[in-house]
Amino acid sequence: MQQMERRALLDGLAAISEDVGAFSRAVLPARSLRSYQLAFARAVAGSVVGGSGETFAAVFSRQSGKDEGLAQLLAFLLSRYRLVGGSIVVATPALKPQGLIARDRLLARLDSPLTRDAVRVRDGTTVELGRASVRYLSAARAANSRGNTASLLLVANESQDIEPDVWDAVCADGGCIQRDDVVPRHCLDERHAAVPADADAADLESSDGRKRLFRVDGGRSPGICLNMELTFAARSRRWGRIHPSIRTNTS
């Protein structure tokens, strides 16, 4: 029965490998991406598949599912490129805990009959599926993260906590081959990344009409789950709209 199940999933691989939304619904039905997560994931996946090397910004409020969307996007890309190969690099402010938490989330999303038997973890920081891989590295100043290459996608996660000169030296200026970075370099210049990301994305969007900035504001964006809306509203009443925890969840 397990072989039949796996065979059926493999037969359907061609269909679900064409769209991250179809992948999410088929492989992770209990965690199927919401519309606002899917819009961002599809934009990035389309750029990777098309080889256009575009830059995107994801400015999501806390607990709105940015990391879940990223994990499913990476699982989709690993599945799509498992035969032909390709490398993805995800830089986080520190390997412990952020990088390892992100790695474990990706491994959990790859725990399906379609992929679980083929997943490997190398050196504790690299998740491999066939010939495709995702490498998690630290963008801390003291980290030795040079020498990695990203042939498919380069991600700066929690970029407000990554120092711009470290990013430029390690990732953007030859430390990695930059084809796509989910967060533009300008986002690294300010602690509150939304403002410079707006300006950078607006310039890019006006040049070709393609959406580059994906923003989810706490409690106000369509498609956010009801529990999150209620939690945000309760905290706003308790702490007030000027509380730092509330201000960083809104524009």
mmCIF file with all atom_site columns, N, CA, C and O in Angstrom, residues 20 23 33 41 44-45 48 67-81 87-91 102-103 105-107 109-110 127 129 132-136 152-155 157 182:
data_model
loop_
_atom_site.group_PDB
_atom_site.id
_atom_site.type_symbol
_atom_site.label_atom_id
_atom_site.label_alt_id
_atom_site.label_comp_id
_atom_site.label_asym_id
_atom_site.label_entity_id
_atom_site.label_seq_id
_atom_site.pdbx_PDB_ins_code
_atom_site.Cartn_x
_atom_site.Cartn_y
_atom_site.Cartn_z
_atom_site.occupancy
_atom_site.B_iso_or_equiv
_atom_site.pdbx_formal_charge
_atom_site.auth_seq_id
_atom_site.auth_comp_id
_atom_site.auth_asym_id
_atom_site.auth_atom_id
_atom_site.pdbx_PDB_model_num
ATOM 1   N N  . VAL A 1 20  ? 3.247  26.296 -6.721  1.00 0.00 ? 20  VAL A N  1
ATOM 2   C CA . VAL A 1 20  ? 3.440  26.132 -5.287  1.00 0.00 ? 20  VAL A CA 1
ATOM 3   C C  . VAL A 1 20  ? 2.101  26.009 -4.566  1.00 0.00 ? 20  VAL A C  1
ATOM 4   O O  . VAL A 1 20  ? 2.002  25.341 -3.528  1.00 0.00 ? 20  VAL A O  1
ATOM 5   N N  . PHE A 1 23  ? 1.059  22.425 -4.962  1.00 0.00 ? 23  PHE A N  1
ATOM 6   C CA . PHE A 1 23  ? 1.938  21.651 -4.084  1.00 0.00 ? 23  PHE A CA 1
ATOM 7   C C  . PHE A 1 23  ? 1.455  21.739 -2.640  1.00 0.00 ? 23  PHE A C  1
ATOM 8   O O  . PHE A 1 23  ? 1.348  20.725 -1.941  1.00 0.00 ? 23  PHE A O  1
ATOM 9   N N  . LEU A 1 33  ? -1.462 26.971 2.190   1.00 0.00 ? 33  LEU A N  1
ATOM 10  C CA . LEU A 1 33  ? -1.151 28.386 2.292   1.00 0.00 ? 33  LEU A CA 1
ATOM 11  C C  . LEU A 1 33  ? -2.386 29.255 2.080   1.00 0.00 ? 33  LEU A C  1
ATOM 12  O O  . LEU A 1 33  ? -3.214 28.988 1.209   1.00 0.00 ? 33  LEU A O  1
ATOM 13  N N  . ALA A 1 41  ? 4.650  33.594 -2.299  1.00 0.00 ? 41  ALA A N  1
ATOM 14  C CA . ALA A 1 41  ? 5.351  32.373 -2.688  1.00 0.00 ? 41  ALA A CA 1
ATOM 15  C C  . ALA A 1 41  ? 5.325  32.173 -4.194  1.00 0.00 ? 41  ALA A C  1
ATOM 16  O O  . ALA A 1 41  ? 6.325  31.775 -4.805  1.00 0.00 ? 41  ALA A O  1
ATOM 17  N N  . VAL A 1 44  ? 7.836  34.642 -5.987  1.00 0.00 ? 44  VAL A N  1
ATOM 18  C CA . VAL A 1 44  ? 9.238  34.221 -5.862  1.00 0.00 ? 44  VAL A CA 1
ATOM 19  C C  . VAL A 1 44  ? 9.490  32.970 -6.688  1.00 0.00 ? 44  VAL A C  1
ATOM 20  O O  . VAL A 1 44  ? 10.488 32.879 -7.417  1.00 0.00 ? 44  VAL A O  1
ATOM 21  N N  . ALA A 1 45  ? 8.590  31.982 -6.584  1.00 0.00 ? 45  ALA A N  1
ATOM 22  C CA . ALA A 1 45  ? 8.772  30.749 -7.352  1.00 0.00 ? 45  ALA A CA 1
ATOM 23  C C  . ALA A 1 45  ? 8.803  31.034 -8.847  1.00 0.00 ? 45  ALA A C  1
ATOM 24  O O  . ALA A 1 45  ? 9.612  30.450 -9.586  1.00 0.00 ? 45  ALA A O  1
ATOM 25  N N  . VAL A 1 48  ? 12.190 32.345 -9.781  1.00 0.00 ? 48  VAL A N  1
ATOM 26  C CA . VAL A 1 48  ? 13.210 31.288 -9.770  1.00 0.00 ? 48  VAL A CA 1
ATOM 27  C C  . VAL A 1 48  ? 13.087 30.418 -11.018 1.00 0.00 ? 48  VAL A C  1
ATOM 28  O O  . VAL A 1 48  ? 14.070 30.168 -11.723 1.00 0.00 ? 48  VAL A O  1
ATOM 29  N N  . ASP A 1 67  ? 7.204  32.692 7.903   1.00 0.00 ? 67  ASP A N  1
ATOM 30  C CA . ASP A 1 67  ? 8.122  31.557 7.949   1.00 0.00 ? 67  ASP A CA 1
ATOM 31  C C  . ASP A 1 67  ? 7.476  30.283 7.417   1.00 0.00 ? 67  ASP A C  1
ATOM 32  O O  . ASP A 1 67  ? 8.144  29.449 6.795   1.00 0.00 ? 67  ASP A O  1
ATOM 33  N N  . GLU A 1 68  ? 6.184  30.133 7.652   1.00 0.00 ? 68  GLU A N  1
ATOM 34  C CA . GLU A 1 68  ? 5.469  28.987 7.093   1.00 0.00 ? 68  GLU A CA 1
ATOM 35  C C  . GLU A 1 68  ? 5.443  29.068 5.572   1.00 0.00 ? 68  GLU A C  1
ATOM 36  O O  . GLU A 1 68  ? 5.692  28.073 4.875   1.00 0.00 ? 68  GLU A O  1
ATOM 37  N N  . GLY A 1 69  ? 5.142  30.246 5.062   1.00 0.00 ? 69  GLY A N  1
ATOM 38  C CA . GLY A 1 69  ? 5.143  30.419 3.611   1.00 0.00 ? 69  GLY A CA 1
ATOM 39  C C  . GLY A 1 69  ? 6.502  30.164 3.009   1.00 0.00 ? 69  GLY A C  1
ATOM 40  O O  . GLY A 1 69  ? 6.623  29.532 1.949   1.00 0.00 ? 69  GLY A O  1
ATOM 41  N N  . LEU A 1 70  ? 7.559  30.639 3.674   1.00 0.00 ? 70  LEU A N  1
ATOM 42  C CA . LEU A 1 70  ? 8.910  30.422 3.176   1.00 0.00 ? 70  LEU A CA 1
ATOM 43  C C  . LEU A 1 70  ? 9.266  28.939 3.204   1.00 0.00 ? 70  LEU A C  1
ATOM 44  O O  . LEU A 1 70  ? 9.856  28.419 2.252   1.00 0.00 ? 70  LEU A O  1
ATOM 45  N N  . ALA A 1 71  ? 8.918  28.237 4.283   1.00 0.00 ? 71  ALA A N  1
ATOM 46  C CA . ALA A 1 71  ? 9.228  26.813 4.380   1.00 0.00 ? 71  ALA A CA 1
ATOM 47  C C  . ALA A 1 71  ? 8.550  26.027 3.262   1.00 0.00 ? 71  ALA A C  1
ATOM 48  O O  . ALA A 1 71  ? 9.167  25.143 2.646   1.00 0.00 ? 71  ALA A O  1
ATOM 49  N N  . GLN A 1 72  ? 7.292  26.341 2.984   1.00 0.00 ? 72  GLN A N  1
ATOM 50  C CA . GLN A 1 72  ? 6.591  25.624 1.921   1.00 0.00 ? 72  GLN A CA 1
ATOM 51  C C  . GLN A 1 72  ? 7.130  25.992 0.547   1.00 0.00 ? 72  GLN A C  1
ATOM 52  O O  . GLN A 1 72  ? 7.202  25.140 -0.350  1.00 0.00 ? 72  GLN A O  1
ATOM 53  N N  . LEU A 1 73  ? 7.523  27.242 0.359   1.00 0.00 ? 73  LEU A N  1
ATOM 54  C CA . LEU A 1 73  ? 8.166  27.642 -0.889  1.00 0.00 ? 73  LEU A CA 1
ATOM 55  C C  . LEU A 1 73  ? 9.454  26.851 -1.109  1.00 0.00 ? 73  LEU A C  1
ATOM 56  O O  . LEU A 1 73  ? 9.697  26.340 -2.209  1.00 0.00 ? 73  LEU A O  1
ATOM 57  N N  . LEU A 1 74  ? 10.268 26.717 -0.070  1.00 0.00 ? 74  LEU A N  1
ATOM 58  C CA . LEU A 1 74  ? 11.526 25.979 -0.192  1.00 0.00 ? 74  LEU A CA 1
ATOM 59  C C  . LEU A 1 74  ? 11.267 24.495 -0.438  1.00 0.00 ? 74  LEU A C  1
ATOM 60  O O  . LEU A 1 74  ? 11.969 23.858 -1.242  1.00 0.00 ? 74  LEU A O  1
ATOM 61  N N  . ALA A 1 75  ? 10.257 23.932 0.232   1.00 0.00 ? 75  ALA A N  1
ATOM 62  C CA . ALA A 1 75  ? 9.910  22.527 0.004   1.00 0.00 ? 75  ALA A CA 1
ATOM 63  C C  . ALA A 1 75  ? 9.478  22.309 -1.440  1.00 0.00 ? 75  ALA A C  1
ATOM 64  O O  . ALA A 1 75  ? 9.834  21.304 -2.080  1.00 0.00 ? 75  ALA A O  1
ATOM 65  N N  . PHE A 1 76  ? 8.707  23.245 -1.967  1.00 0.00 ? 76  PHE A N  1
ATOM 66  C CA . PHE A 1 76  ? 8.274  23.180 -3.363  1.00 0.00 ? 76  PHE A CA 1
ATOM 67  C C  . PHE A 1 76  ? 9.470  23.233 -4.311  1.00 0.00 ? 76  PHE A C  1
ATOM 68  O O  . PHE A 1 76  ? 9.567  22.432 -5.258  1.00 0.00 ? 76  PHE A O  1
ATOM 69  N N  . LEU A 1 77  ? 10.386 24.154 -4.084  1.00 0.00 ? 77  LEU A N  1
ATOM 70  C CA . LEU A 1 77  ? 11.545 24.287 -4.973  1.00 0.00 ? 77  LEU A CA 1
ATOM 71  C C  . LEU A 1 77  ? 12.451 23.064 -4.894  1.00 0.00 ? 77  LEU A C  1
ATOM 72  O O  . LEU A 1 77  ? 12.993 22.611 -5.914  1.00 0.00 ? 77  LEU A O  1
ATOM 73  N N  . LEU A 1 78  ? 12.637 22.515 -3.698  1.00 0.00 ? 78  LEU A N  1
ATOM 74  C CA . LEU A 1 78  ? 13.427 21.289 -3.578  1.00 0.00 ? 78  LEU A CA 1
ATOM 75  C C  . LEU A 1 78  ? 12.788 20.152 -4.372  1.00 0.00 ? 78  LEU A C  1
ATOM 76  O O  . LEU A 1 78  ? 13.481 19.392 -5.057  1.00 0.00 ? 78  LEU A O  1
ATOM 77  N N  . SER A 1 79  ? 11.477 20.036 -4.272  1.00 0.00 ? 79  SER A N  1
ATOM 78  C CA . SER A 1 79  ? 10.781 18.975 -4.998  1.00 0.00 ? 79  SER A CA 1
ATOM 79  C C  . SER A 1 79  ? 10.889 19.183 -6.507  1.00 0.00 ? 79  SER A C  1
ATOM 80  O O  . SER A 1 79  ? 11.084 18.231 -7.262  1.00 0.00 ? 79  SER A O  1
ATOM 81  N N  . ARG A 1 80  ? 10.771 20.413 -6.938  1.00 0.00 ? 80  ARG A N  1
ATOM 82  C CA . ARG A 1 80  ? 10.820 20.705 -8.372  1.00 0.00 ? 80  ARG A CA 1
ATOM 83  C C  . ARG A 1 80  ? 12.208 20.458 -8.953  1.00 0.00 ? 80  ARG A C  1
ATOM 84  O O  . ARG A 1 80  ? 12.353 19.970 -10.082 1.00 0.00 ? 80  ARG A O  1
ATOM 85  N N  . TYR A 1 81  ? 13.245 20.778 -8.190  1.00 0.00 ? 81  TYR A N  1
ATOM 86  C CA . TYR A 1 81  ? 14.616 20.697 -8.711  1.00 0.00 ? 81  TYR A CA 1
ATOM 87  C C  . TYR A 1 81  ? 15.388 19.482 -8.203  1.00 0.00 ? 81  TYR A C  1
ATOM 88  O O  . TYR A 1 81  ? 16.604 19.419 -8.364  1.00 0.00 ? 81  TYR A O  1
ATOM 89  N N  . SER A 1 87  ? 20.901 25.046 -5.826  1.00 0.00 ? 87  SER A N  1
ATOM 90  C CA . SER A 1 87  ? 21.179 25.352 -4.422  1.00 0.00 ? 87  SER A CA 1
ATOM 91  C C  . SER A 1 87  ? 20.471 26.628 -3.999  1.00 0.00 ? 87  SER A C  1
ATOM 92  O O  . SER A 1 87  ? 20.369 27.592 -4.752  1.00 0.00 ? 87  SER A O  1
ATOM 93  N N  . ILE A 1 88  ? 19.993 26.606 -2.764  1.00 0.00 ? 88  ILE A N  1
ATOM 94  C CA . ILE A 1 88  ? 19.334 27.743 -2.127  1.00 0.00 ? 88  ILE A CA 1
ATOM 95  C C  . ILE A 1 88  ? 20.099 28.051 -0.851  1.00 0.00 ? 88  ILE A C  1
ATOM 96  O O  . ILE A 1 88  ? 20.495 27.136 -0.119  1.00 0.00 ? 88  ILE A O  1
ATOM 97  N N  . VAL A 1 89  ? 20.321 29.318 -0.578  1.00 0.00 ? 89  VAL A N  1
ATOM 98  C CA . VAL A 1 89  ? 20.970 29.745 0.654   1.00 0.00 ? 89  VAL A CA 1
ATOM 99  C C  . VAL A 1 89  ? 20.012 30.626 1.436   1.00 0.00 ? 89  VAL A C  1
ATOM 100 O O  . VAL A 1 89  ? 19.429 31.561 0.888   1.00 0.00 ? 89  VAL A O  1
ATOM 101 N N  . VAL A 1 90  ? 19.840 30.314 2.724   1.00 0.00 ? 90  VAL A N  1
ATOM 102 C CA . VAL A 1 90  ? 19.012 31.115 3.622   1.00 0.00 ? 90  VAL A CA 1
ATOM 103 C C  . VAL A 1 90  ? 19.913 31.668 4.716   1.00 0.00 ? 90  VAL A C  1
ATOM 104 O O  . VAL A 1 90  ? 20.471 30.907 5.511   1.00 0.00 ? 90  VAL A O  1
ATOM 105 N N  . ALA A 1 91  ? 20.062 32.981 4.748   1.00 0.00 ? 91  ALA A N  1
ATOM 106 C CA . ALA A 1 91  ? 20.872 33.640 5.768   1.00 0.00 ? 91  ALA A CA 1
ATOM 107 C C  . ALA A 1 91  ? 19.967 34.157 6.871   1.00 0.00 ? 91  ALA A C  1
ATOM 108 O O  . ALA A 1 91  ? 18.942 34.793 6.603   1.00 0.00 ? 91  ALA A O  1
ATOM 109 N N  . ALA A 1 102 ? 14.410 27.326 11.497  1.00 0.00 ? 102 ALA A N  1
ATOM 110 C CA . ALA A 1 102 ? 13.947 27.339 10.104  1.00 0.00 ? 102 ALA A CA 1
ATOM 111 C C  . ALA A 1 102 ? 14.242 26.014 9.418   1.00 0.00 ? 102 ALA A C  1
ATOM 112 O O  . ALA A 1 102 ? 13.426 25.506 8.635   1.00 0.00 ? 102 ALA A O  1
ATOM 113 N N  . ARG A 1 103 ? 15.411 25.441 9.689   1.00 0.00 ? 103 ARG A N  1
ATOM 114 C CA . ARG A 1 103 ? 15.751 24.136 9.110   1.00 0.00 ? 103 ARG A CA 1
ATOM 115 C C  . ARG A 1 103 ? 14.751 23.075 9.548   1.00 0.00 ? 103 ARG A C  1
ATOM 116 O O  . ARG A 1 103 ? 14.273 22.273 8.730   1.00 0.00 ? 103 ARG A O  1
ATOM 117 N N  . ARG A 1 105 ? 11.701 23.475 10.534  1.00 0.00 ? 105 ARG A N  1
ATOM 118 C CA . ARG A 1 105 ? 10.393 23.716 9.927   1.00 0.00 ? 105 ARG A CA 1
ATOM 119 C C  . ARG A 1 105 ? 10.366 23.160 8.495   1.00 0.00 ? 105 ARG A C  1
ATOM 120 O O  . ARG A 1 105 ? 9.387  22.544 8.074   1.00 0.00 ? 105 ARG A O  1
ATOM 121 N N  . LEU A 1 106 ? 11.438 23.366 7.758   1.00 0.00 ? 106 LEU A N  1
ATOM 122 C CA . LEU A 1 106 ? 11.504 22.820 6.402   1.00 0.00 ? 106 LEU A CA 1
ATOM 123 C C  . LEU A 1 106 ? 11.464 21.299 6.430   1.00 0.00 ? 106 LEU A C  1
ATOM 124 O O  . LEU A 1 106 ? 10.753 20.667 5.629   1.00 0.00 ? 106 LEU A O  1
ATOM 125 N N  . LEU A 1 107 ? 12.217 20.682 7.333   1.00 0.00 ? 107 LEU A N  1
ATOM 126 C CA . LEU A 1 107 ? 12.219 19.217 7.432   1.00 0.00 ? 107 LEU A CA 1
ATOM 127 C C  . LEU A 1 107 ? 10.813 18.699 7.738   1.00 0.00 ? 107 LEU A C  1
ATOM 128 O O  . LEU A 1 107 ? 10.399 17.666 7.195   1.00 0.00 ? 107 LEU A O  1
ATOM 129 N N  . ARG A 1 109 ? 8.020  20.079 6.833   1.00 0.00 ? 109 ARG A N  1
ATOM 130 C CA . ARG A 1 109 ? 7.201  20.212 5.630   1.00 0.00 ? 109 ARG A CA 1
ATOM 131 C C  . ARG A 1 109 ? 7.596  19.200 4.558   1.00 0.00 ? 109 ARG A C  1
ATOM 132 O O  . ARG A 1 109 ? 6.822  18.936 3.627   1.00 0.00 ? 109 ARG A O  1
ATOM 133 N N  . LEU A 1 110 ? 8.774  18.635 4.675   1.00 0.00 ? 110 LEU A N  1
ATOM 134 C CA . LEU A 1 110 ? 9.207  17.588 3.741   1.00 0.00 ? 110 LEU A CA 1
ATOM 135 C C  . LEU A 1 110 ? 8.863  16.188 4.252   1.00 0.00 ? 110 LEU A C  1
ATOM 136 O O  . LEU A 1 110 ? 9.175  15.191 3.588   1.00 0.00 ? 110 LEU A O  1
ATOM 137 N N  . VAL A 1 127 ? 19.881 20.936 3.997   1.00 0.00 ? 127 VAL A N  1
ATOM 138 C CA . VAL A 1 127 ? 18.812 19.980 3.720   1.00 0.00 ? 127 VAL A CA 1
ATOM 139 C C  . VAL A 1 127 ? 18.868 19.654 2.231   1.00 0.00 ? 127 VAL A C  1
ATOM 140 O O  . VAL A 1 127 ? 18.796 20.553 1.393   1.00 0.00 ? 127 VAL A O  1
ATOM 141 N N  . LEU A 1 129 ? 17.448 17.250 -1.061  1.00 0.00 ? 129 LEU A N  1
ATOM 142 C CA . LEU A 1 129 ? 16.433 16.383 -1.648  1.00 0.00 ? 129 LEU A CA 1
ATOM 143 C C  . LEU A 1 129 ? 16.897 16.092 -3.065  1.00 0.00 ? 129 LEU A C  1
ATOM 144 O O  . LEU A 1 129 ? 16.863 16.973 -3.931  1.00 0.00 ? 129 LEU A O  1
ATOM 145 N N  . ALA A 1 132 ? 19.028 18.744 -5.221  1.00 0.00 ? 132 ALA A N  1
ATOM 146 C CA . ALA A 1 132 ? 18.738 20.116 -4.795  1.00 0.00 ? 132 ALA A CA 1
ATOM 147 C C  . ALA A 1 132 ? 19.006 20.262 -3.301  1.00 0.00 ? 132 ALA A C  1
ATOM 148 O O  . ALA A 1 132 ? 18.892 19.299 -2.544  1.00 0.00 ? 132 ALA A O  1
ATOM 149 N N  . SER A 1 133 ? 19.354 21.468 -2.879  1.00 0.00 ? 133 SER A N  1
ATOM 150 C CA . SER A 1 133 ? 19.697 21.669 -1.475  1.00 0.00 ? 133 SER A CA 1
ATOM 151 C C  . SER A 1 133 ? 19.313 23.057 -0.987  1.00 0.00 ? 133 SER A C  1
ATOM 152 O O  . SER A 1 133 ? 19.220 24.008 -1.764  1.00 0.00 ? 133 SER A O  1
ATOM 153 N N  . VAL A 1 134 ? 19.089 23.151 0.336   1.00 0.00 ? 134 VAL A N  1
ATOM 154 C CA . VAL A 1 134 ? 18.907 24.413 1.037   1.00 0.00 ? 134 VAL A CA 1
ATOM 155 C C  . VAL A 1 134 ? 19.942 24.477 2.146   1.00 0.00 ? 134 VAL A C  1
ATOM 156 O O  . VAL A 1 134 ? 19.994 23.580 2.998   1.00 0.00 ? 134 VAL A O  1
ATOM 157 N N  . ARG A 1 135 ? 20.766 25.517 2.138   1.00 0.00 ? 135 ARG A N  1
ATOM 158 C CA . ARG A 1 135 ? 21.811 25.690 3.136   1.00 0.00 ? 135 ARG A CA 1
ATOM 159 C C  . ARG A 1 135 ? 21.454 26.857 4.041   1.00 0.00 ? 135 ARG A C  1
ATOM 160 O O  . ARG A 1 135 ? 21.172 27.958 3.558   1.00 0.00 ? 135 ARG A O  1
ATOM 161 N N  . TYR A 1 136 ? 21.450 26.612 5.357   1.00 0.00 ? 136 TYR A N  1
ATOM 162 C CA . TYR A 1 136 ? 21.196 27.663 6.329   1.00 0.00 ? 136 TYR A CA 1
ATOM 163 C C  . TYR A 1 136 ? 22.529 28.141 6.891   1.00 0.00 ? 136 TYR A C  1
ATOM 164 O O  . TYR A 1 136 ? 23.371 27.334 7.295   1.00 0.00 ? 136 TYR A O  1
ATOM 165 N N  . LEU A 1 152 ? 19.802 29.069 -7.168  1.00 0.00 ? 152 LEU A N  1
ATOM 166 C CA . LEU A 1 152 ? 18.370 29.242 -7.359  1.00 0.00 ? 152 LEU A CA 1
ATOM 167 C C  . LEU A 1 152 ? 17.820 30.449 -6.625  1.00 0.00 ? 152 LEU A C  1
ATOM 168 O O  . LEU A 1 152 ? 17.137 31.283 -7.209  1.00 0.00 ? 152 LEU A O  1
ATOM 169 N N  . LEU A 1 153 ? 18.119 30.544 -5.333  1.00 0.00 ? 153 LEU A N  1
ATOM 170 C CA . LEU A 1 153 ? 17.469 31.549 -4.498  1.00 0.00 ? 153 LEU A CA 1
ATOM 171 C C  . LEU A 1 153 ? 18.362 31.913 -3.325  1.00 0.00 ? 153 LEU A C  1
ATOM 172 O O  . LEU A 1 153 ? 18.963 31.045 -2.702  1.00 0.00 ? 153 LEU A O  1
ATOM 173 N N  . LEU A 1 154 ? 18.431 33.198 -3.031  1.00 0.00 ? 154 LEU A N  1
ATOM 174 C CA . LEU A 1 154 ? 19.156 33.700 -1.866  1.00 0.00 ? 154 LEU A CA 1
ATOM 175 C C  . LEU A 1 154 ? 18.178 34.453 -0.989  1.00 0.00 ? 154 LEU A C  1
ATOM 176 O O  . LEU A 1 154 ? 17.509 35.380 -1.452  1.00 0.00 ? 154 LEU A O  1
ATOM 177 N N  . VAL A 1 155 ? 18.085 34.055 0.275   1.00 0.00 ? 155 VAL A N  1
ATOM 178 C CA . VAL A 1 155 ? 17.092 34.603 1.194   1.00 0.00 ? 155 VAL A CA 1
ATOM 179 C C  . VAL A 1 155 ? 17.787 35.262 2.381   1.00 0.00 ? 155 VAL A C  1
ATOM 180 O O  . VAL A 1 155 ? 18.672 34.660 2.989   1.00 0.00 ? 155 VAL A O  1
ATOM 181 N N  . ASN A 1 157 ? 16.536 36.278 5.862   1.00 0.00 ? 157 ASN A N  1
ATOM 182 C CA . ASN A 1 157 ? 15.383 36.175 6.757   1.00 0.00 ? 157 ASN A CA 1
ATOM 183 C C  . ASN A 1 157 ? 15.657 36.971 8.024   1.00 0.00 ? 157 ASN A C  1
ATOM 184 O O  . ASN A 1 157 ? 16.767 36.932 8.546   1.00 0.00 ? 157 ASN A O  1
ATOM 185 N N  . VAL A 1 182 ? 15.085 37.405 -1.255  1.00 0.00 ? 182 VAL A N  1
ATOM 186 C CA . VAL A 1 182 ? 13.695 37.671 -0.924  1.00 0.00 ? 182 VAL A CA 1
ATOM 187 C C  . VAL A 1 182 ? 13.524 39.072 -0.354  1.00 0.00 ? 182 VAL A C  1
ATOM 188 O O  . VAL A 1 182 ? 12.513 39.716 -0.555  1.00 0.00 ? 182 VAL A O  1
#
